[in-house]
Amino acid sequence: MTAGELTLDDIDLGNDVFAERVPHEMFALLRKEAPVHWYDWQGGEGFWCVTKHADLVAVHRDTETFSSETGATALEDLDEDQIAARKSMLDMDPPGHSRLRGLVSELFTPRTVRTYEATLRELTRVVVERALALGEFDFVEEIARELPIRVLARLLGVPDEDTGKLIVWGDGCIGNTDPELTDVLHESPESEKYRLVPFRSPTALDIFDYGHWLADQRRHDARDDLVSKLVHAEIDGQKLSSQEFDTMFLLLVVAGNETTRQAIAHGMNTLIEHRDEWRRLQDSPELLRQTGADEILRWTTPVLHFRRTATRDVELRGTSIRAGEKVVVWYISANFDEEVFDDPTHFDVGRSPNRQVAFGGGGPHYCLGAHLAKLEVQVMFEELLPRMSDMELTGPVERLRSNFTNGFKRMPVRITTS
Ligand code: HEM
């Protein structure tokens, strides 16, 4: 079917579609004909799809009308006990959200993140040099997934030898709709056993157990790391509850790992597909910091959507949304909105201005790790590109079966070093 023949009845935003590709033509049709579109879904009540940049930003900034309290990641309809058990700061509105975020935000400000750069570059060099020595390898496994977890491990205080476990467990959560990554698919009846656990994923329990172990260590032996900070933190004279600690630890592990991995993997694939832009970055490496990293983030949009729930009847772009209905904001669509980006399907590492929303549309939940993630992307390509004269795919890229994460599972490559 060509894009011209596509109708709104053909819109399919299910996981199977994203296992094959990003359906950009469907989002283009939605932006044009039904920018606030009701989508019926097999997994529960349907939801509104918000696909225009301006509407996505408006939804993010109006937390009183578009609340995160009933779940920001789950498209499923959660019962009260599930909401309470699974709630992290991501699933809260101010002021509760602000109190928890305030405990960790200082470690992610632009100024603090700048102090990580030397360590981050050292870690990047180790990862890159080890992988490039292989000549032929899986880019996702050897490069893209290695850096973010190592950076996160340093921040959290996780020993280097345990990062492999966190990768597998985090992948189990994010891959909860992909049979290769989980034994308990989100849509399977068996997942009912895990209904009180984030992502309905058994590996979320492994992350909790690991967090408990690490917290125990740091309770007796505080260090200069995030887990020590959380263990000793107080809000209004109270230590964090076990539920608050667990969900914060899990959120940091999952949010900071898979997302940046995908920006790096997709970023490399995109440069393979756009040699002229690759050469531009090689000739003018300063472009990466000025504009290139933002364009890689726009183009790759690692997080495809998040959810809010309307707290009152409201109109959005002329469409009536009723209190209690789910509103899903599609970053992958907003980042290609023709009204905001000139020639949006052109990958241009010099694009300026670039109002990409890969990290969210603003408001209190704007990605905590945005500065860190961007630095990781910048440093990774600053270290990779000068070392290579060529890279080619030696097999197909394999995608994650997920309409939540724009994920690559495998990307076999051969490189020629400079
Ligand atoms: C390219 C990489 C990344 C992308 C695309 C990304 C994307 C996002 C998006 C879209 C949100 C907004 C959620 C909402 O509005 O409901 C978010 C929130 C968040 N991100 Fe990131 N993220 C990335 C990297 C990171 C990193 C490295 C960390 C580090 C720990 C991180 C931690 C978080 C946390 C904790 C939140 C929740 C913030 C809150 O609720 O206040 N992210 N991210």
Short mmCIF file of C-alpha atoms and ligand atoms in Angstrom, two decimals:
data_model
loop_
_atom_site.label_atom_id
_atom_site.label_comp_id
_atom_site.label_asym_id
_atom_site.label_seq_id
_atom_site.Cartn_x
_atom_site.Cartn_y
_atom_site.Cartn_z
CA MET A 1 0.00 0.00 0.00
CA THR A 2 1.43 3.40 -0.89
CA ALA A 3 1.24 6.32 1.52
CA GLY A 4 -1.37 7.91 -0.73
CA GLU A 5 -3.76 4.94 -0.38
CA LEU A 6 -3.49 4.73 3.39
CA THR A 7 -6.61 5.67 5.35
CA LEU A 8 -7.25 6.21 9.04
CA ASP A 9 -8.81 2.72 9.20
CA ASP A 10 -5.39 1.29 8.33
CA ILE A 11 -3.63 2.90 11.29
CA ASP A 12 -1.90 0.16 13.26
CA LEU A 13 0.38 1.18 16.13
CA GLY A 14 0.78 -2.32 17.56
CA ASN A 15 4.08 -3.89 18.59
CA ASP A 16 4.32 -6.09 15.49
CA VAL A 17 4.45 -3.09 13.21
CA PHE A 18 7.37 -1.56 15.12
CA ALA A 19 9.21 -4.91 15.03
CA GLU A 20 9.55 -4.28 11.31
CA ARG A 21 9.93 -0.49 11.06
CA VAL A 22 8.71 2.86 12.29
CA PRO A 23 5.43 3.52 10.43
CA HIS A 24 6.27 7.12 9.53
CA GLU A 25 3.61 7.22 6.82
CA MET A 26 0.91 6.46 9.42
CA PHE A 27 2.09 9.27 11.66
CA ALA A 28 2.19 11.63 8.67
CA LEU A 29 -1.43 10.75 7.91
CA LEU A 30 -2.44 11.24 11.55
CA ARG A 31 -0.76 14.64 11.72
CA LYS A 32 -2.55 15.68 8.56
CA GLU A 33 -6.02 14.23 9.01
CA ALA A 34 -6.53 13.36 12.68
CA PRO A 35 -3.88 14.94 14.91
CA VAL A 36 -5.85 13.93 18.02
CA HIS A 37 -7.04 10.49 17.04
CA TRP A 38 -8.98 7.87 19.00
CA TYR A 39 -7.25 4.50 18.71
CA ASP A 40 -8.99 1.25 19.66
CA TRP A 41 -6.64 -1.23 21.15
CA GLN A 42 -6.83 -4.90 22.06
CA GLY A 43 -5.00 -4.46 25.35
CA GLY A 44 -7.80 -2.54 27.07
CA GLU A 45 -9.68 0.73 26.65
CA GLY A 46 -8.59 2.70 23.59
CA PHE A 47 -6.62 5.92 23.86
CA TRP A 48 -6.09 9.28 22.17
CA CYS A 49 -3.01 9.58 19.99
CA VAL A 50 -1.45 13.06 20.02
CA THR A 51 0.89 13.42 17.06
CA LYS A 52 1.51 17.16 16.53
CA HIS A 53 4.51 18.86 18.14
CA ALA A 54 2.51 21.81 19.58
CA ASP A 55 -0.10 19.51 21.15
CA LEU A 56 2.53 17.22 22.64
CA VAL A 57 4.22 20.21 24.26
CA ALA A 58 0.88 21.52 25.56
CA VAL A 59 0.05 18.13 27.10
CA HIS A 60 3.44 17.88 28.84
CA ARG A 61 3.16 21.34 30.33
CA ASP A 62 -0.39 21.08 31.68
CA THR A 63 -0.01 18.48 34.41
CA GLU A 64 -3.26 19.52 36.07
CA THR A 65 -5.26 18.46 33.02
CA PHE A 66 -3.00 15.70 31.73
CA SER A 67 -1.91 13.74 34.74
CA SER A 68 0.81 11.09 35.11
CA GLU A 69 -0.67 9.73 38.35
CA THR A 70 -2.45 6.77 36.76
CA GLY A 71 0.63 5.60 34.86
CA ALA A 72 3.01 7.25 32.40
CA THR A 73 4.47 4.18 30.72
CA ALA A 74 1.62 1.68 30.70
CA LEU A 75 -1.01 1.77 27.96
CA GLU A 76 -2.97 -0.77 29.98
CA ASP A 77 -5.72 0.30 32.40
CA LEU A 78 -4.29 -0.06 35.87
CA ASP A 79 -6.29 -0.87 39.01
CA GLU A 80 -5.71 1.16 42.18
CA ASP A 81 -3.44 -1.48 43.73
CA GLN A 82 -1.33 -1.63 40.57
CA ILE A 83 -1.02 2.13 40.40
CA ALA A 84 0.14 2.30 44.01
CA ALA A 85 2.60 -0.59 43.78
CA ARG A 86 4.18 0.41 40.48
CA LYS A 87 4.32 4.17 40.99
CA SER A 88 7.69 5.89 40.52
CA MET A 89 8.23 9.64 40.26
CA LEU A 90 7.54 9.24 36.54
CA ASP A 91 3.96 8.39 37.52
CA MET A 92 3.40 11.39 39.78
CA ASP A 93 2.33 14.98 39.37
CA PRO A 94 3.74 17.87 41.39
CA PRO A 95 4.15 18.35 44.31
CA GLY A 96 4.82 14.66 45.11
CA HIS A 97 6.88 14.33 41.95
CA SER A 98 9.01 17.40 42.72
CA ARG A 99 9.95 16.09 46.17
CA LEU A 100 11.35 12.84 44.77
CA ARG A 101 13.00 14.41 41.72
CA GLY A 102 14.65 16.98 43.98
CA LEU A 103 16.60 14.19 45.66
CA VAL A 104 18.47 13.30 42.49
CA SER A 105 18.23 16.28 40.15
CA GLU A 106 21.47 17.93 41.26
CA LEU A 107 23.48 15.03 39.81
CA PHE A 108 22.06 15.63 36.34
CA THR A 109 22.31 19.41 35.89
CA PRO A 110 24.37 20.70 32.94
CA ARG A 111 27.05 21.94 35.33
CA THR A 112 27.39 18.60 37.16
CA VAL A 113 27.24 16.60 33.96
CA ARG A 114 30.16 18.61 32.55
CA THR A 115 32.29 17.27 35.41
CA TYR A 116 31.64 13.70 34.19
CA GLU A 117 33.05 14.32 30.75
CA ALA A 118 36.63 13.15 31.32
CA THR A 119 35.51 9.86 32.91
CA LEU A 120 32.89 9.39 30.25
CA ARG A 121 35.45 9.87 27.49
CA GLU A 122 37.78 7.37 29.13
CA LEU A 123 34.97 4.79 29.31
CA THR A 124 34.04 5.51 25.70
CA ARG A 125 37.61 4.99 24.49
CA VAL A 126 37.82 1.63 26.24
CA VAL A 127 34.55 0.48 24.68
CA VAL A 128 35.34 1.81 21.20
CA GLU A 129 38.91 0.51 21.00
CA ARG A 130 37.99 -2.95 22.22
CA ALA A 131 35.16 -3.20 19.68
CA LEU A 132 37.08 -1.77 16.72
CA ALA A 133 39.86 -4.30 17.29
CA LEU A 134 37.29 -6.99 16.44
CA GLY A 135 36.79 -5.68 12.90
CA GLU A 136 33.42 -7.37 12.49
CA PHE A 137 30.96 -7.30 15.35
CA ASP A 138 27.45 -6.51 16.53
CA PHE A 139 27.37 -2.75 17.03
CA VAL A 140 24.52 -2.93 19.55
CA GLU A 141 26.22 -5.49 21.74
CA GLU A 142 29.81 -4.31 21.60
CA ILE A 143 29.38 -0.54 21.54
CA ALA A 144 25.90 0.91 21.94
CA ARG A 145 24.82 -1.06 24.98
CA GLU A 146 28.17 -0.93 26.76
CA LEU A 147 28.60 2.80 27.32
CA PRO A 148 25.29 3.88 28.90
CA ILE A 149 25.28 1.10 31.47
CA ARG A 150 28.89 1.72 32.46
CA VAL A 151 28.16 5.42 32.96
CA LEU A 152 25.07 4.64 34.97
CA ALA A 153 26.92 2.09 37.07
CA ARG A 154 29.46 4.74 38.05
CA LEU A 155 26.69 7.14 39.06
CA LEU A 156 24.69 4.60 41.01
CA GLY A 157 27.68 2.93 42.62
CA VAL A 158 27.13 -0.44 40.93
CA PRO A 159 30.38 -2.45 40.66
CA ASP A 160 31.58 -2.82 37.05
CA GLU A 161 31.30 -6.62 37.18
CA ASP A 162 27.53 -6.39 37.77
CA THR A 163 26.63 -4.25 34.76
CA GLY A 164 25.94 -7.33 32.60
CA LYS A 165 23.17 -8.43 34.97
CA LEU A 166 21.56 -5.01 34.93
CA ILE A 167 21.58 -5.02 31.12
CA VAL A 168 19.75 -8.36 30.98
CA TRP A 169 17.20 -7.35 33.62
CA GLY A 170 16.62 -3.90 32.11
CA ASP A 171 16.18 -5.48 28.68
CA GLY A 172 13.62 -7.84 30.18
CA CYS A 173 11.58 -4.83 31.33
CA ILE A 174 11.84 -2.79 28.13
CA GLY A 175 11.54 -5.94 26.02
CA ASN A 176 8.36 -7.06 27.78
CA THR A 177 6.58 -7.33 24.43
CA ASP A 178 9.41 -9.14 22.62
CA PRO A 179 9.50 -12.95 22.98
CA GLU A 180 13.28 -12.98 22.57
CA LEU A 181 13.82 -10.81 25.63
CA THR A 182 11.22 -12.06 28.07
CA ASP A 183 9.70 -15.41 29.04
CA VAL A 184 6.55 -13.63 30.16
CA LEU A 185 5.07 -11.51 27.40
CA HIS A 186 3.13 -8.49 28.59
CA GLU A 187 0.01 -9.61 26.73
CA SER A 188 0.18 -13.23 28.02
CA PRO A 189 -2.15 -14.48 30.80
CA GLU A 190 0.98 -15.49 32.74
CA SER A 191 1.92 -11.83 33.18
CA GLU A 192 -1.06 -11.49 35.53
CA LYS A 193 1.28 -12.89 38.21
CA TYR A 194 3.38 -9.75 37.80
CA ARG A 195 0.55 -7.25 37.61
CA LEU A 196 1.91 -5.32 40.59
CA VAL A 197 5.39 -5.03 39.16
CA PRO A 198 6.61 -2.30 36.76
CA PHE A 199 6.32 -3.40 33.11
CA ARG A 200 4.63 -6.61 34.40
CA SER A 201 8.14 -7.97 34.13
CA PRO A 202 9.71 -10.68 36.30
CA THR A 203 13.12 -9.09 35.77
CA ALA A 204 11.87 -5.94 37.52
CA LEU A 205 11.96 -8.10 40.66
CA ASP A 206 15.60 -8.95 39.98
CA ILE A 207 16.38 -5.23 39.75
CA PHE A 208 14.57 -4.66 43.06
CA ASP A 209 16.55 -7.48 44.73
CA TYR A 210 19.81 -6.11 43.41
CA GLY A 211 18.87 -2.61 44.60
CA HIS A 212 18.15 -3.98 48.09
CA TRP A 213 21.55 -5.64 48.19
CA LEU A 214 23.32 -2.46 47.10
CA ALA A 215 21.30 -0.32 49.51
CA ASP A 216 22.29 -2.61 52.39
CA GLN A 217 25.95 -2.14 51.53
CA ARG A 218 25.61 1.63 51.35
CA ARG A 219 23.56 1.88 54.54
CA HIS A 220 26.65 0.76 56.46
CA ASP A 221 29.28 2.14 54.15
CA ALA A 222 28.07 5.34 52.47
CA ARG A 223 30.02 6.43 49.40
CA ASP A 224 29.83 9.27 46.93
CA ASP A 225 27.16 7.67 44.76
CA LEU A 226 23.47 7.90 44.03
CA VAL A 227 22.41 4.81 45.94
CA SER A 228 24.12 6.11 49.10
CA LYS A 229 22.32 9.39 48.57
CA LEU A 230 18.94 7.69 48.25
CA VAL A 231 19.48 5.43 51.24
CA HIS A 232 20.32 8.35 53.51
CA ALA A 233 17.90 10.88 51.98
CA GLU A 234 14.95 12.26 53.92
CA ILE A 235 11.79 13.97 52.75
CA ASP A 236 10.07 15.91 55.55
CA GLY A 237 12.13 14.01 58.10
CA GLN A 238 11.24 10.59 56.65
CA LYS A 239 13.55 8.16 54.87
CA LEU A 240 12.36 6.81 51.51
CA SER A 241 10.00 3.87 51.82
CA SER A 242 11.10 0.60 50.30
CA GLN A 243 8.58 1.11 47.48
CA GLU A 244 9.98 4.60 46.75
CA PHE A 245 13.56 3.37 46.74
CA ASP A 246 12.77 0.32 44.56
CA THR A 247 10.92 2.24 41.90
CA MET A 248 13.49 5.06 41.80
CA PHE A 249 16.36 2.57 41.45
CA LEU A 250 14.51 0.71 38.70
CA LEU A 251 13.57 3.92 36.91
CA LEU A 252 17.19 5.08 36.80
CA VAL A 253 18.49 1.70 35.62
CA VAL A 254 15.90 1.33 32.89
CA ALA A 255 15.55 4.96 31.75
CA GLY A 256 19.26 5.62 31.47
CA ASN A 257 20.29 2.45 29.74
CA GLU A 258 18.18 1.34 26.81
CA THR A 259 17.35 4.87 25.60
CA THR A 260 20.90 6.12 25.15
CA ARG A 261 21.88 2.77 23.68
CA GLN A 262 19.29 3.25 20.98
CA ALA A 263 20.37 6.82 20.23
CA ILE A 264 23.91 5.54 19.65
CA ALA A 265 22.91 2.47 17.61
CA HIS A 266 20.34 4.25 15.44
CA GLY A 267 22.68 7.20 15.16
CA MET A 268 25.41 5.01 13.67
CA ASN A 269 22.97 3.28 11.34
CA THR A 270 21.68 6.64 10.20
CA LEU A 271 25.21 7.83 9.44
CA ILE A 272 25.82 4.64 7.43
CA GLU A 273 22.70 5.47 5.45
CA HIS A 274 23.68 9.14 5.03
CA ARG A 275 27.37 9.11 4.04
CA ASP A 276 27.38 12.78 3.12
CA GLU A 277 26.35 13.70 6.66
CA TRP A 278 28.94 11.29 8.11
CA ARG A 279 31.64 13.07 6.05
CA ARG A 280 30.34 16.43 7.21
CA LEU A 281 30.81 15.38 10.84
CA GLN A 282 34.25 13.97 10.10
CA ASP A 283 35.29 17.21 8.37
CA SER A 284 33.74 19.47 11.03
CA PRO A 285 33.61 17.53 14.31
CA GLU A 286 32.47 20.67 16.17
CA LEU A 287 29.10 20.22 14.42
CA LEU A 288 28.33 17.31 16.76
CA ARG A 289 28.13 19.64 19.76
CA GLN A 290 26.52 22.52 17.88
CA THR A 291 23.74 20.73 16.05
CA GLY A 292 24.59 17.12 15.16
CA ALA A 293 23.66 15.39 18.40
CA ASP A 294 20.23 17.06 18.43
CA GLU A 295 19.59 15.91 14.89
CA ILE A 296 20.63 12.35 15.78
CA LEU A 297 18.21 12.48 18.72
CA ARG A 298 15.38 13.87 16.58
CA TRP A 299 15.91 11.29 13.88
CA THR A 300 16.26 8.32 16.22
CA THR A 301 13.66 9.27 18.89
CA PRO A 302 14.50 6.34 21.20
CA VAL A 303 11.30 6.68 23.29
CA LEU A 304 8.30 6.46 20.99
CA HIS A 305 5.55 7.54 23.36
CA PHE A 306 4.49 8.24 26.94
CA ARG A 307 1.03 8.42 28.42
CA ARG A 308 -1.06 10.84 30.44
CA THR A 309 -4.69 10.65 31.63
CA ALA A 310 -7.17 13.53 31.33
CA THR A 311 -8.36 14.74 34.72
CA ARG A 312 -11.27 16.76 33.25
CA ASP A 313 -13.20 17.13 30.01
CA VAL A 314 -10.98 19.17 27.72
CA GLU A 315 -10.64 20.19 24.07
CA LEU A 316 -7.37 19.61 22.26
CA ARG A 317 -7.12 20.96 18.70
CA GLY A 318 -10.91 20.95 18.50
CA THR A 319 -11.31 17.35 19.70
CA SER A 320 -13.17 16.65 22.94
CA ILE A 321 -11.37 14.45 25.40
CA ARG A 322 -13.34 13.18 28.41
CA ALA A 323 -12.08 13.00 31.98
CA GLY A 324 -10.46 9.61 32.63
CA GLU A 325 -9.44 8.97 29.02
CA LYS A 326 -5.85 8.05 28.19
CA VAL A 327 -3.81 10.49 26.11
CA VAL A 328 -0.69 9.11 24.43
CA VAL A 329 1.94 11.53 23.15
CA TRP A 330 4.02 10.25 20.22
CA TYR A 331 7.49 11.81 20.25
CA ILE A 332 8.37 9.93 17.07
CA SER A 333 5.63 11.82 15.26
CA ALA A 334 6.20 15.25 16.79
CA ASN A 335 9.87 15.05 15.79
CA PHE A 336 8.83 14.84 12.13
CA ASP A 337 6.11 17.49 12.27
CA GLU A 338 6.19 19.45 9.00
CA GLU A 339 4.92 22.55 10.79
CA VAL A 340 7.98 22.70 13.03
CA PHE A 341 10.82 21.17 11.03
CA ASP A 342 11.74 22.28 7.49
CA ASP A 343 12.00 19.23 5.29
CA PRO A 344 11.67 16.86 8.29
CA THR A 345 12.54 13.70 6.36
CA HIS A 346 15.94 15.15 5.51
CA PHE A 347 18.65 14.13 8.00
CA ASP A 348 20.75 17.26 8.40
CA VAL A 349 23.50 17.34 11.04
CA GLY A 350 23.60 21.13 10.70
CA ARG A 351 19.86 21.60 11.33
CA SER A 352 19.20 24.83 13.20
CA PRO A 353 16.89 25.60 14.86
CA ASN A 354 16.01 22.12 16.03
CA ARG A 355 13.15 21.89 18.52
CA GLN A 356 13.41 18.11 18.84
CA VAL A 357 11.35 16.54 21.64
CA ALA A 358 13.16 13.21 22.08
CA PHE A 359 13.57 14.05 25.79
CA GLY A 360 9.97 15.16 26.24
CA GLY A 361 7.95 18.26 25.58
CA GLY A 362 9.05 20.19 28.68
CA GLY A 363 7.24 20.40 31.97
CA PRO A 364 8.25 18.70 35.22
CA HIS A 365 9.02 15.27 33.72
CA TYR A 366 11.45 16.54 31.09
CA CYS A 367 14.09 13.83 30.89
CA LEU A 368 16.26 13.92 34.00
CA GLY A 369 19.17 12.43 32.04
CA ALA A 370 18.90 14.65 28.95
CA HIS A 371 22.24 16.44 29.41
CA LEU A 372 24.01 13.23 30.29
CA ALA A 373 22.53 11.32 27.36
CA LYS A 374 23.40 14.08 24.93
CA LEU A 375 26.97 14.17 26.21
CA GLU A 376 27.22 10.39 25.78
CA VAL A 377 26.05 10.67 22.18
CA GLN A 378 28.45 13.54 21.47
CA VAL A 379 31.47 11.86 23.04
CA MET A 380 30.69 8.50 21.42
CA PHE A 381 30.66 9.95 17.90
CA GLU A 382 33.62 12.24 18.65
CA GLU A 383 35.61 9.13 19.53
CA LEU A 384 34.22 6.80 16.86
CA LEU A 385 34.24 8.87 13.69
CA PRO A 386 37.95 9.84 13.55
CA ARG A 387 38.94 6.19 14.07
CA MET A 388 36.94 4.86 11.12
CA SER A 389 37.15 5.33 7.40
CA ASP A 390 34.17 3.12 6.77
CA MET A 391 31.50 0.98 8.38
CA GLU A 392 29.03 -1.24 6.57
CA LEU A 393 26.22 -3.51 7.64
CA THR A 394 26.97 -7.21 7.18
CA GLY A 395 23.39 -8.31 7.81
CA PRO A 396 19.98 -6.91 8.57
CA VAL A 397 19.33 -4.71 11.59
CA GLU A 398 16.92 -6.53 13.92
CA ARG A 399 14.33 -4.43 15.70
CA LEU A 400 12.72 -4.78 19.09
CA ARG A 401 9.05 -5.75 19.08
CA SER A 402 7.88 -2.67 20.94
CA ASN A 403 5.79 0.41 20.28
CA PHE A 404 7.36 2.04 23.36
CA THR A 405 11.09 1.86 22.65
CA ASN A 406 12.47 2.49 19.17
CA GLY A 407 14.90 -0.35 19.63
CA PHE A 408 17.58 -2.20 17.72
CA LYS A 409 18.47 -5.63 19.07
CA ARG A 410 21.24 -6.39 16.61
CA MET A 411 23.24 -4.46 14.05
CA PRO A 412 26.05 -6.55 12.51
CA VAL A 413 28.80 -4.37 11.08
CA ARG A 414 32.25 -4.47 9.52
CA ILE A 415 34.52 -1.51 10.02
CA THR A 416 37.57 -0.19 8.30
CA THR A 417 39.73 1.82 10.66
CA SER A 418 41.53 4.99 9.56
C1 HEM B 1 18.73 9.37 24.46
C2 HEM B 1 18.45 9.02 25.69
C3 HEM B 1 17.18 9.33 26.41
C4 HEM B 1 15.93 9.60 25.92
C5 HEM B 1 15.48 9.68 24.48
C6 HEM B 1 15.06 9.82 27.06
C7 HEM B 1 13.72 10.16 26.97
C8 HEM B 1 12.93 10.53 28.03
C9 HEM B 1 11.60 11.10 27.94
C10 HEM B 1 10.85 11.32 26.63
C11 HEM B 1 11.18 11.37 29.19
C12 HEM B 1 9.89 12.10 29.56
C13 HEM B 1 8.82 11.25 30.19
C14 HEM B 1 7.52 12.03 30.42
O1 HEM B 1 7.40 13.21 30.12
O2 HEM B 1 6.59 11.37 30.94
C15 HEM B 1 12.22 10.94 30.10
C16 HEM B 1 12.15 10.99 31.48
C17 HEM B 1 13.16 10.49 32.29
N1 HEM B 1 14.43 10.11 31.94
FE1 HEM B 1 15.15 10.01 30.08
N2 HEM B 1 15.80 9.66 28.20
C18 HEM B 1 17.10 9.37 27.85
C19 HEM B 1 18.17 9.17 28.70
C20 HEM B 1 18.10 9.16 30.05
C21 HEM B 1 19.23 8.96 30.94
C22 HEM B 1 20.69 8.76 30.54
C23 HEM B 1 18.74 8.97 32.20
C24 HEM B 1 19.60 8.81 33.43
C25 HEM B 1 19.32 8.24 34.48
C26 HEM B 1 17.29 9.20 32.12
C27 HEM B 1 16.41 9.28 33.16
C28 HEM B 1 15.11 9.70 33.07
C29 HEM B 1 14.24 9.82 34.22
C30 HEM B 1 14.59 9.48 35.65
C31 HEM B 1 13.00 10.32 33.73
C32 HEM B 1 11.77 10.64 34.54
C33 HEM B 1 11.82 12.08 34.96
C34 HEM B 1 10.64 12.52 35.79
O3 HEM B 1 9.63 11.82 35.86
O4 HEM B 1 10.77 13.59 36.38
N3 HEM B 1 16.95 9.33 30.81
N4 HEM B 1 13.29 10.47 29.37
#
